Coordinates of C-alpha atoms in Angstrom, one line a residue:
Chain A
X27 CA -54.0 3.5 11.2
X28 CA -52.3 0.6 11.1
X29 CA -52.2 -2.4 14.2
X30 CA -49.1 -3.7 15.8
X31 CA -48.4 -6.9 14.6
X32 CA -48.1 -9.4 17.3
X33 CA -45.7 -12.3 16.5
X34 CA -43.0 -14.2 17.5
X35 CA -40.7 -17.1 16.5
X36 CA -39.3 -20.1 17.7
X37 CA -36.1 -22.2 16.4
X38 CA -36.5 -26.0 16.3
X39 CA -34.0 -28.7 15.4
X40 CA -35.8 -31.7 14.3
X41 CA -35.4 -34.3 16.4
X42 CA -34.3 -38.3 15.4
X43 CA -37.4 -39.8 16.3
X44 CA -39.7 -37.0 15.1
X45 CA -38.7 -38.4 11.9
X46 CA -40.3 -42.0 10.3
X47 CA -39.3 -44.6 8.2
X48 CA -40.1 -42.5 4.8
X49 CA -37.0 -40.7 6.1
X50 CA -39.1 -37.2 6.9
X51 CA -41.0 -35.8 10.1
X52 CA -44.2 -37.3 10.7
X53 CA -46.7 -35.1 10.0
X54 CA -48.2 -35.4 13.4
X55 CA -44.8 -34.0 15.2
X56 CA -45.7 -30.5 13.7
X57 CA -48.8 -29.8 16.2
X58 CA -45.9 -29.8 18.9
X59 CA -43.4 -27.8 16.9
X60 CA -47.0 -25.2 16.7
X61 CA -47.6 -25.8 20.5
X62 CA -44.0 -24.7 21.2
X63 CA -44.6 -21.1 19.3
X64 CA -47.5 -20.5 20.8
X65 CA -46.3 -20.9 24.2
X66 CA -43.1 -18.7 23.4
X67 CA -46.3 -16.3 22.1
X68 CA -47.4 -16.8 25.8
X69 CA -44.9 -15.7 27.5
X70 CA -43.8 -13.2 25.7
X71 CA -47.4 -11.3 25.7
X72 CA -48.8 -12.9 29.2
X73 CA -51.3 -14.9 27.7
X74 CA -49.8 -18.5 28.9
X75 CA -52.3 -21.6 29.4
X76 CA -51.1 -21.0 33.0
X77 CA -52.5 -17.0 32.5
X78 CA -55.9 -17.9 31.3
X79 CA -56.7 -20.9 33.2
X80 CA -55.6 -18.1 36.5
X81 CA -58.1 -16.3 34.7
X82 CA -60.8 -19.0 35.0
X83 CA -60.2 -20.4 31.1
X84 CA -59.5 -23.4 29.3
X85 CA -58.8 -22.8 26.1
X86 CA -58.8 -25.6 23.9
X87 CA -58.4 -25.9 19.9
X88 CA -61.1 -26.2 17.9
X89 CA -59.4 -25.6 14.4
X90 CA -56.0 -27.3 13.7
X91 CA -55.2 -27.3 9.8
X92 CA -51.5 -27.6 8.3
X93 CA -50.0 -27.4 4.5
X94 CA -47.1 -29.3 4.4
X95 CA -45.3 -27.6 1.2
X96 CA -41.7 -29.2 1.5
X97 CA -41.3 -31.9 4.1
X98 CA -38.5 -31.6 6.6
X99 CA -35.7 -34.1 7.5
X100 CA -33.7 -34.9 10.4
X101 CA -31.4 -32.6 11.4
X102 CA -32.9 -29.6 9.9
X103 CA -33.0 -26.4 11.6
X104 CA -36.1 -24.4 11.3
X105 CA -37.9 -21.4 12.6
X106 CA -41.8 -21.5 13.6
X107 CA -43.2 -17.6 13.5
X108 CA -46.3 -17.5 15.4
X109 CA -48.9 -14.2 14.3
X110 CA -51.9 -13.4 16.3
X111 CA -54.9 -12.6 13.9
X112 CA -57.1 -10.2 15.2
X113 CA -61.0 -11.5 14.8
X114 CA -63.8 -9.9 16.7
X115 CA -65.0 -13.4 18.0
X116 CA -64.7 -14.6 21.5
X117 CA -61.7 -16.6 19.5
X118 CA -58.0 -16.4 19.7
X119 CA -56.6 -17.2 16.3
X120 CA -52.8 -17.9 14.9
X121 CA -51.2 -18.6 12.0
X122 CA -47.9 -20.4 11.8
X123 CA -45.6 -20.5 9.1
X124 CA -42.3 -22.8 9.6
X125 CA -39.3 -22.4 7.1
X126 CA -35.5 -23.4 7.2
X127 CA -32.8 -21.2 8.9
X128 CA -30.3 -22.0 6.5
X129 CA -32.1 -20.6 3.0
X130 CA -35.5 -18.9 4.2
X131 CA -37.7 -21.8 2.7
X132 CA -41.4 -22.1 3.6
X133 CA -41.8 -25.4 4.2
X134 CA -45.3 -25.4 6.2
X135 CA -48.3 -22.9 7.1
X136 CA -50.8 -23.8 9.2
X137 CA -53.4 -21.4 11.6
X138 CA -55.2 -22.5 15.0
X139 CA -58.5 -21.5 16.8
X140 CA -58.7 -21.6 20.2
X141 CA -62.7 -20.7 22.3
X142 CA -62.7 -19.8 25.5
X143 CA -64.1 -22.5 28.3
X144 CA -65.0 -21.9 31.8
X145 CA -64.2 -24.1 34.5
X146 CA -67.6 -25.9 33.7
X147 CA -66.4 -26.1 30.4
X148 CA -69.0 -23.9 29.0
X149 CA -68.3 -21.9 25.4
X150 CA -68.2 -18.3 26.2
X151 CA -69.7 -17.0 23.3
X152 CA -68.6 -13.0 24.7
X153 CA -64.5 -12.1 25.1
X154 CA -63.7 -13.1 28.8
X155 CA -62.9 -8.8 30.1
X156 CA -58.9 -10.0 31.1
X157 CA -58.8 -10.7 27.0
X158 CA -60.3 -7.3 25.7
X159 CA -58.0 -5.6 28.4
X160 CA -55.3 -7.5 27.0
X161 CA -56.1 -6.4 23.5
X162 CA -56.8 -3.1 24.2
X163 CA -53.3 -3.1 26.2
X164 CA -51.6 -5.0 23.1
X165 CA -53.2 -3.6 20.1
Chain B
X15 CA -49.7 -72.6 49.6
X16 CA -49.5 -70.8 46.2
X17 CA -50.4 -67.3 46.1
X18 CA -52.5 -66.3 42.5
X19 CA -50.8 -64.8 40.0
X20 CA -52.4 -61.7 38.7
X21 CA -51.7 -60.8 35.0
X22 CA -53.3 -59.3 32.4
X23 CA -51.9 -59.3 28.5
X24 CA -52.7 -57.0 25.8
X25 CA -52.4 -57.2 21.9
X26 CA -50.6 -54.2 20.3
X27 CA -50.1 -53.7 16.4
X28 CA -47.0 -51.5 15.8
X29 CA -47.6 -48.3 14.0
X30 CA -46.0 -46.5 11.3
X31 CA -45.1 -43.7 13.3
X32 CA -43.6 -45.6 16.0
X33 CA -40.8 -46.7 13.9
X34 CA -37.9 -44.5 13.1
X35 CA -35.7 -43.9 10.0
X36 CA -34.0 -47.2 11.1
X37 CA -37.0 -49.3 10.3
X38 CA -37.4 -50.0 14.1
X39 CA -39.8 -49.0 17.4
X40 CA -38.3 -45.7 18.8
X41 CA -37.4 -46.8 21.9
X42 CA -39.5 -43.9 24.0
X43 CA -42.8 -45.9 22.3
X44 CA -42.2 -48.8 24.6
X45 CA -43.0 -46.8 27.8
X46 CA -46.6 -46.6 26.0
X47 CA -47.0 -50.3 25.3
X48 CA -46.5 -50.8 29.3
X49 CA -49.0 -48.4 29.9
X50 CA -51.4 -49.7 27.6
X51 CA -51.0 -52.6 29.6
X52 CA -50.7 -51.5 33.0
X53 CA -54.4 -49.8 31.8
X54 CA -55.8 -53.1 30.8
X55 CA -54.8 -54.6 34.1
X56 CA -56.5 -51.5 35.9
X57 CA -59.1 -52.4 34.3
X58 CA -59.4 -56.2 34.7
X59 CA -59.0 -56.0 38.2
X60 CA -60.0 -52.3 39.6
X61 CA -56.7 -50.9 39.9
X62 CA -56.7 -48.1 37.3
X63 CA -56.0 -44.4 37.6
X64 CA -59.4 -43.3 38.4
X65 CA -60.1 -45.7 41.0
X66 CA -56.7 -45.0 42.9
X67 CA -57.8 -41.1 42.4
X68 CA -61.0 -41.5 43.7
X69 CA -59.4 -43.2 46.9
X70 CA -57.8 -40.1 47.2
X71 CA -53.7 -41.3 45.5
X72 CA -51.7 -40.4 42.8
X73 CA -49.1 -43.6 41.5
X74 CA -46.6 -41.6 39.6
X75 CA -43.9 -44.2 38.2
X76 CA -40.5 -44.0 40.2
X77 CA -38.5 -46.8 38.7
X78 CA -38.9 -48.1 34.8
X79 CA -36.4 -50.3 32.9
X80 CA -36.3 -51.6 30.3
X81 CA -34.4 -54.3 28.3
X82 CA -35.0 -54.5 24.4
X83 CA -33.6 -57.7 23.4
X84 CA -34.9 -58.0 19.4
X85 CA -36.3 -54.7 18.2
X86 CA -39.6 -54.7 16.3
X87 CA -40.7 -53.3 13.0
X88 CA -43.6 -51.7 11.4
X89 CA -46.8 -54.0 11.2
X90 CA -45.6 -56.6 13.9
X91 CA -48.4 -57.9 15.8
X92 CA -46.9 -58.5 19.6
X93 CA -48.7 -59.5 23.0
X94 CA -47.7 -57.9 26.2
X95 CA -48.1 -59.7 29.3
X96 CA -48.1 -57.8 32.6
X97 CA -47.6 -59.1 36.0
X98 CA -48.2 -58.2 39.6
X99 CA -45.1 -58.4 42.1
X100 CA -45.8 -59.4 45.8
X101 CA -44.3 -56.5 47.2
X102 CA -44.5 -55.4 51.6
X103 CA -43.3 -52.2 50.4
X104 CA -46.1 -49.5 49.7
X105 CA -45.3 -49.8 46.1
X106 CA -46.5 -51.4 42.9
X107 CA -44.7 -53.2 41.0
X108 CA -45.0 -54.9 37.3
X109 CA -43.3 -57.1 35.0
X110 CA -43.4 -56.7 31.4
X111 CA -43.2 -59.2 28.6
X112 CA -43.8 -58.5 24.7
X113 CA -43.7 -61.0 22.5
X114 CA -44.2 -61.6 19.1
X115 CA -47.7 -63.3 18.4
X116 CA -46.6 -65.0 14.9
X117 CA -43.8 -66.9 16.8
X118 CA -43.8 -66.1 20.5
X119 CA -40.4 -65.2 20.3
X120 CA -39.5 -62.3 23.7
X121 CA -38.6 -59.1 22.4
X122 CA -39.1 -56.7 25.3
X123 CA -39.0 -56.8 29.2
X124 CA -39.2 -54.5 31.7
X125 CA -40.1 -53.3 35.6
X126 CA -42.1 -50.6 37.0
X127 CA -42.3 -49.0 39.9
X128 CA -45.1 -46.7 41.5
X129 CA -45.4 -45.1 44.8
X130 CA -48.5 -43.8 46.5
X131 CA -48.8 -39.9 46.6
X132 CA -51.7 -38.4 48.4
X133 CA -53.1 -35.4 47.0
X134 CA -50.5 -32.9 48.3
X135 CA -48.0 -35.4 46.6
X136 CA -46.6 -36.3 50.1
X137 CA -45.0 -40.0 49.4
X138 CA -47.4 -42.7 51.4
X139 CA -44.7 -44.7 53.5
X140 CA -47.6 -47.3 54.5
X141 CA -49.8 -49.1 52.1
X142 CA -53.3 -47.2 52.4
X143 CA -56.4 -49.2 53.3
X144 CA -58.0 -49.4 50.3
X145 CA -54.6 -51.1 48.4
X146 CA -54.4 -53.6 51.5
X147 CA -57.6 -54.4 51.4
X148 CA -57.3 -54.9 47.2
X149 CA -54.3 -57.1 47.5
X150 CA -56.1 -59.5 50.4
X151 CA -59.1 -59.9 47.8
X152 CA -56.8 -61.0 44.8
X153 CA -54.2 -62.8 47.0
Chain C
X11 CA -4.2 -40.7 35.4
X12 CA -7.3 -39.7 35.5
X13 CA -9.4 -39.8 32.3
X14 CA -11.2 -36.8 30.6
X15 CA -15.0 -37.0 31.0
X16 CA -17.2 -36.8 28.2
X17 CA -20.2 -34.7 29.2
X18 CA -22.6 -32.7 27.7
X19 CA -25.8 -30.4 29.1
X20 CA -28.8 -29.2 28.2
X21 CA -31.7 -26.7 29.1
X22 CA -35.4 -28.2 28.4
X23 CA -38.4 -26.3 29.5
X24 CA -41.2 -28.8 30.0
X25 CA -44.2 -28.3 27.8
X26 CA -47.7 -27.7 28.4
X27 CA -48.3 -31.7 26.8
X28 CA -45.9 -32.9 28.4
X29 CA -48.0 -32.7 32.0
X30 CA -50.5 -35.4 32.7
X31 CA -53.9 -34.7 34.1
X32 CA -52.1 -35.2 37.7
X33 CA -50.1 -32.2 36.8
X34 CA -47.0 -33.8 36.4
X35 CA -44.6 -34.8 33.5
X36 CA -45.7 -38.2 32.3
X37 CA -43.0 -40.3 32.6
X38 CA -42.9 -41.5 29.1
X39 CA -41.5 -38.5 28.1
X40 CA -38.1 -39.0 29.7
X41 CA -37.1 -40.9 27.3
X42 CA -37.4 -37.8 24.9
X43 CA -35.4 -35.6 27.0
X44 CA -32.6 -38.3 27.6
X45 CA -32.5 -38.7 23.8
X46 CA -32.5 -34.5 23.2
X47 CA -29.4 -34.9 25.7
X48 CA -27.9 -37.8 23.8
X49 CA -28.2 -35.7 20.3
X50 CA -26.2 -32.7 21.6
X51 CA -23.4 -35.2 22.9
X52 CA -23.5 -36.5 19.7
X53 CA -22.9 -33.4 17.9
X54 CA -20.7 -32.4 20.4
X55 CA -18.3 -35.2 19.9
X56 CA -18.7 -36.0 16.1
X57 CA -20.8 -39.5 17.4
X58 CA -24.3 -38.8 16.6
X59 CA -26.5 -41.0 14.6
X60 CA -25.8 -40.1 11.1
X61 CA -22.1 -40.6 11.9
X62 CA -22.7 -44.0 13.2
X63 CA -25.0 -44.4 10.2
X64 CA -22.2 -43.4 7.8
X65 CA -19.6 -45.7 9.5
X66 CA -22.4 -48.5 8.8
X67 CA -24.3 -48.9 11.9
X68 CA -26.8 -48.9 13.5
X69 CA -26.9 -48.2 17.7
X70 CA -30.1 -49.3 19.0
X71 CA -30.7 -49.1 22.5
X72 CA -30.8 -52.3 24.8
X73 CA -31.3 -51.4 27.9
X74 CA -32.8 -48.2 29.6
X75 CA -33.5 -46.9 33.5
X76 CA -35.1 -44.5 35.0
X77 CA -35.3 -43.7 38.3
X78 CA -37.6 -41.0 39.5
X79 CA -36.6 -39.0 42.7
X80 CA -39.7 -35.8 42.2
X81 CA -41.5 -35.3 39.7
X82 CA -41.6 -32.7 37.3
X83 CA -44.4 -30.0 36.2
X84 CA -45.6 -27.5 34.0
X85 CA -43.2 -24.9 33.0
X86 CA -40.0 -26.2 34.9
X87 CA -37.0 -25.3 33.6
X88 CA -34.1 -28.4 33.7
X89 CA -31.0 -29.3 32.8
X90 CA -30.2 -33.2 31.7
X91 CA -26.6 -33.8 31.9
X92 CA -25.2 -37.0 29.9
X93 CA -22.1 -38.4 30.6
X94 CA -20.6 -40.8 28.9
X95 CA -19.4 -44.3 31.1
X96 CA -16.5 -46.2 30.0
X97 CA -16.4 -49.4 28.8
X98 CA -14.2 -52.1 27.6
X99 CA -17.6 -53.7 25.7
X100 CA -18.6 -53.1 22.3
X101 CA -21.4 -50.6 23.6
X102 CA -22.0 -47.2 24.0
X103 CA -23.3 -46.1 27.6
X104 CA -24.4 -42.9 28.8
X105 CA -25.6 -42.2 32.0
X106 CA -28.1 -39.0 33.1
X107 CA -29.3 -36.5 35.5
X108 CA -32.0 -34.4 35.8
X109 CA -32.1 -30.8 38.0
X110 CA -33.9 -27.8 38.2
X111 CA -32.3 -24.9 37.0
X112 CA -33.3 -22.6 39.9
X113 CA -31.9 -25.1 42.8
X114 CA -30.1 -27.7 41.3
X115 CA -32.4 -30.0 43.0
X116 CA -31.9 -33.6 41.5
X117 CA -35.2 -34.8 40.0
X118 CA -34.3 -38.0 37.5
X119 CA -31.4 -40.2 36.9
X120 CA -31.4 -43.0 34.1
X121 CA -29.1 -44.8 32.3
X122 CA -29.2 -46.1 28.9
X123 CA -26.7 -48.7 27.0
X124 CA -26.6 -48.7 23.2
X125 CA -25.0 -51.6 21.0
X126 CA -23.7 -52.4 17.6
X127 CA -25.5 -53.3 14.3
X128 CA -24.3 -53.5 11.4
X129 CA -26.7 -52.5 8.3
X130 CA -28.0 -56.5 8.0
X131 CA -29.1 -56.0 12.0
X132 CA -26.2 -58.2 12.9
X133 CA -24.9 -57.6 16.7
X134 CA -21.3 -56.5 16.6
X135 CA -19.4 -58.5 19.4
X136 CA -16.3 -56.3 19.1
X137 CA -16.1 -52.4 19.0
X138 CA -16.5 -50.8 15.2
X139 CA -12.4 -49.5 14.6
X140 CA -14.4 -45.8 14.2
X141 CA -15.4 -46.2 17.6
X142 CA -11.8 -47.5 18.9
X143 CA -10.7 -44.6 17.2
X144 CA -13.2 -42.2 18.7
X145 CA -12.5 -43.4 22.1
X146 CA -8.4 -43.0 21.6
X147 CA -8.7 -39.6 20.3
X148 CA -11.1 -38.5 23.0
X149 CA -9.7 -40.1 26.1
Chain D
X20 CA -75.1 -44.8 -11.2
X21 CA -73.8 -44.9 -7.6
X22 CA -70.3 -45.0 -6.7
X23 CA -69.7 -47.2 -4.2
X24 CA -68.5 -45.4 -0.6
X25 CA -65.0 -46.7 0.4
X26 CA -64.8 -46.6 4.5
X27 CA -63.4 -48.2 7.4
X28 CA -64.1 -47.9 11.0
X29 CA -62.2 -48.5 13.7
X30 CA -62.7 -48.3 17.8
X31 CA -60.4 -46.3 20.1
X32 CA -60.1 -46.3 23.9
X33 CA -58.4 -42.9 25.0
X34 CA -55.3 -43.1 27.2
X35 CA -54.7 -41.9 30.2
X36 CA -51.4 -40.1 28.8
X37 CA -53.5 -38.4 26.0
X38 CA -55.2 -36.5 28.2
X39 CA -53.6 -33.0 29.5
X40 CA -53.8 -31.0 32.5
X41 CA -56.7 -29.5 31.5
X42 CA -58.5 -33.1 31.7
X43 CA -59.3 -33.6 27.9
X44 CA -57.2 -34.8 24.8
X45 CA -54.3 -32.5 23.8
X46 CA -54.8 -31.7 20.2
X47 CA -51.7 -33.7 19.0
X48 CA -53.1 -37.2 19.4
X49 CA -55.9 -36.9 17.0
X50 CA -53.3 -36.9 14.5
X51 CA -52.1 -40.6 16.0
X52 CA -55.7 -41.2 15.7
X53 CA -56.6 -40.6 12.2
X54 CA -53.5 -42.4 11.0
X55 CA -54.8 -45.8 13.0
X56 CA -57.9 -45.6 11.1
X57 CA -55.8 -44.7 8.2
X58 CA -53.8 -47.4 8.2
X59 CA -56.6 -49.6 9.1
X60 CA -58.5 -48.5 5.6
X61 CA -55.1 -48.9 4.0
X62 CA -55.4 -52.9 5.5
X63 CA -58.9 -53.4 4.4
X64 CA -58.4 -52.4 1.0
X65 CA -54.8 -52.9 0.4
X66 CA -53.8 -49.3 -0.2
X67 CA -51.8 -49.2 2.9
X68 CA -47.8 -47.4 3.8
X69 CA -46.3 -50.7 2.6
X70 CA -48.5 -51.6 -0.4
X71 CA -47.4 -47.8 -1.7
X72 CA -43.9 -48.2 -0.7
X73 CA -43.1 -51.2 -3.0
X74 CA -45.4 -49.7 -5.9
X75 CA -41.9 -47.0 -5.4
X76 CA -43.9 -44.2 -4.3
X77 CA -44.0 -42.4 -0.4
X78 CA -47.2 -40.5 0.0
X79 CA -47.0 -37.8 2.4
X80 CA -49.4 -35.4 3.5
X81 CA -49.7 -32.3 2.3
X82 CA -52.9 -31.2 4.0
X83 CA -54.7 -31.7 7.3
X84 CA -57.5 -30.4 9.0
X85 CA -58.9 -30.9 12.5
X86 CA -62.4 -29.8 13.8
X87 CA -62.5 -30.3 17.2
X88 CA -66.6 -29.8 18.0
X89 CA -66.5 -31.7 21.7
X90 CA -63.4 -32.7 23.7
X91 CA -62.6 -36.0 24.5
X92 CA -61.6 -37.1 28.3
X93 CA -59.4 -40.1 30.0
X94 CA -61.6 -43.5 29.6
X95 CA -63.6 -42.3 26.6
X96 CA -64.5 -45.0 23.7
X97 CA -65.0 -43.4 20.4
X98 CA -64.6 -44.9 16.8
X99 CA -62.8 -43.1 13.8
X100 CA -64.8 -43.5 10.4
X101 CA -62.6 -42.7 7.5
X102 CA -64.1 -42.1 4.4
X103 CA -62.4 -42.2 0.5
X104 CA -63.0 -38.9 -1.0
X105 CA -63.4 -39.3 -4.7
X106 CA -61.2 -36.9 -6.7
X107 CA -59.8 -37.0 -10.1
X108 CA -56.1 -35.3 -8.9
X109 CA -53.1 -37.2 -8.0
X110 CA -54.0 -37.1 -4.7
X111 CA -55.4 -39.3 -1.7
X112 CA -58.1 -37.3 0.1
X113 CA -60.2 -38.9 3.1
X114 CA -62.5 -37.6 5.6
X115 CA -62.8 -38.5 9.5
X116 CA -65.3 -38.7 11.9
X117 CA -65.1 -39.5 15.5
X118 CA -67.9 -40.3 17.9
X119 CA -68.2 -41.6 21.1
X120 CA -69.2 -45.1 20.9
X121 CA -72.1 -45.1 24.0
X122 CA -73.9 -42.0 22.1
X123 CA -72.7 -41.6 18.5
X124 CA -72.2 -38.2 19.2
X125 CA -69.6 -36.2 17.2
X126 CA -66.8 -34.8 18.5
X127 CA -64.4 -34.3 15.9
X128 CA -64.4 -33.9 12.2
X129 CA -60.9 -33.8 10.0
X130 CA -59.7 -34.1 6.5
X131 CA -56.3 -34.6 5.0
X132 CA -54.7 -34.9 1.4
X133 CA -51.9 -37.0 0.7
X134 CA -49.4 -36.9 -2.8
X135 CA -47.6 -39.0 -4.6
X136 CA -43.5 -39.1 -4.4
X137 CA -41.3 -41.3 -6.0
X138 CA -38.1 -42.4 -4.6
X139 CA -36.3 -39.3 -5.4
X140 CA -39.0 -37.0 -3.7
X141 CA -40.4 -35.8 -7.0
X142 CA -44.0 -34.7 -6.6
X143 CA -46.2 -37.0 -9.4
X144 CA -48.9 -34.7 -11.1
X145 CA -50.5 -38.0 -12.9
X146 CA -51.8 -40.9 -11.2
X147 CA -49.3 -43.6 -10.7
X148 CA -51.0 -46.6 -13.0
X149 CA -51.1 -49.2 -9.5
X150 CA -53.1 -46.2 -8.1
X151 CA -55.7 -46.0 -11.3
X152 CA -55.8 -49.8 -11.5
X153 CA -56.5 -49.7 -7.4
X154 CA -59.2 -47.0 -8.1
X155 CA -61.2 -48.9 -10.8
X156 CA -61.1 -52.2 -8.5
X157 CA -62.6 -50.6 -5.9
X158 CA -65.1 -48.4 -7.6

């Protein structure tokens, strides 16, 4: 039996000064251009910053990684798909891949993990109950 | 009868990613160099964000301008010098300078403007205690 | 005889690092979403930077405002209309304004003039014949 | 026989508008971060953006890697050690380190990979000879 694939995508138009002075985007734009999928991802499943923290969550990164295959340039027009990756940990994982709207072209991958943090800002090392409902209810 | 001035200057070395594919400083990167220095003198003379928190205010900016009269490049070294306004107004205001260190030569200025928020962010139309009392010791 | 007004709009929806740990929009970001607003004008009437680039300049900005009537926090939706303000100078000026989408409320107004360089960073005294060009055609 | 360790340290004081709403560093600026202790290695040894630029060759990432093991929060003073990573690939590979500068604890790990491009973009599979020559100087 197979799982519904959760995903969605973004488009982004590079910005002027998201690019530098080699003539391409600097590399540290793409966090934000990974940000902005995940909270379309948010909204479009109900599990927003603004969600969890309601819950009694922070949920900060504690993996980032990116491979930059073909940079991108100013004016470029690209899509970010965002696709939850199902892990038993008390971990929300994504993968991100970016590629041009005009030709299909990967251009950059990348996957982030997120922990769960209580108010304290304790680790949960368990799945807070709102997120296993939300699985259950998503999977 | 002279009152002090109260200024504070920083030294900032321009970064890579802080000039555009024009070979100059992004204009949005200045708003950082002021608040670098607007940190320092926090710092210097007990002014900063946590203190003002503590006394129970937020100082969101409500004016900022800015007047860029030689742009800078990647790997210029420049001092910014920031300076207190006398103000009656319940309001803080700053002058900014940058300059180039090599020659001195201005670059940048610029004005900010905060107001006092409490922590319902209801605008303070009187100078709280606390800022009174500040200004009278630095006078 | 009235003149036509040049004006462009955009929807931004503020992001999640966009907010500062007083739970509003830091104000440095402005200057991004005055810029986003600036880049649709420009593609909206052929005068965006790599047009201005072509023609063989450069249009830095020299001066920029802000003025900052309520802030802004997580997950607003705005509008920034640009409008452009006549001149007989050799400059480009735009002026902006900042609502709510849900009430139209005002929230941020700026203003931000531009000049001419040519591709040696020489100041232009007199308007580039593109731009009297542009400015005939879209009177 | 012992290579020797090619590294560079440098001291950052996090800003007030690097920290989100949640009250710790929003992922995004450890990118800004490595590349000042980047570019600070790239000084020290003279293997910097510049140096590389008028050799003819960009060098872009094409990897990076963020472990995030404790946040960081407004007012915190950490250094950056970056570490050359010996390989025998076209490639520039270094390793990062944060800690907070009262307790040398860690809070963040990273890695990332850079390649060379010539002037046209073309990926170089071989060494460019300034690079070699730059290697057995400093080995």
């Amino acid at each position: 039996m197979n799982k519904k694939v959760l995903e969605d995508e973004i488009e982004v138009r590079i910005r002027f000064n998201e690019v530098d002075s080699m003539g391409i985007v600097w590399h540290g734009s793409y966090a934000q251009y990974f940000e902005d999928a995940r909270e379309a991802f948010g909204r479009k499943y109900d599990l927003g910053y603004m969600r969890m923290f309601s819950e009694g969550f922070y949920t900060p990164l504690v993996d980032l990684k990116f491979s930059f295959i073909q940079p991108l340039t100013y004016g470029d027009k690209v899509k970010v798909k965002i696709t939850f990756i199902e892990t038993d940990a008390a971990k929300i994982i994504f993968d991100y891949e970016i590629r041009t709207i005009s030709d299909n072209e990967l251009r950059t991958r990348g996957r982030s993990v997120q922990v769960f943090l209580d108010k304290n800002y304790s680790l949960q090392w368990f799945k807070p109950p709102f997120f296993e409902e939300w699985k259950k209810k998503n999977a």
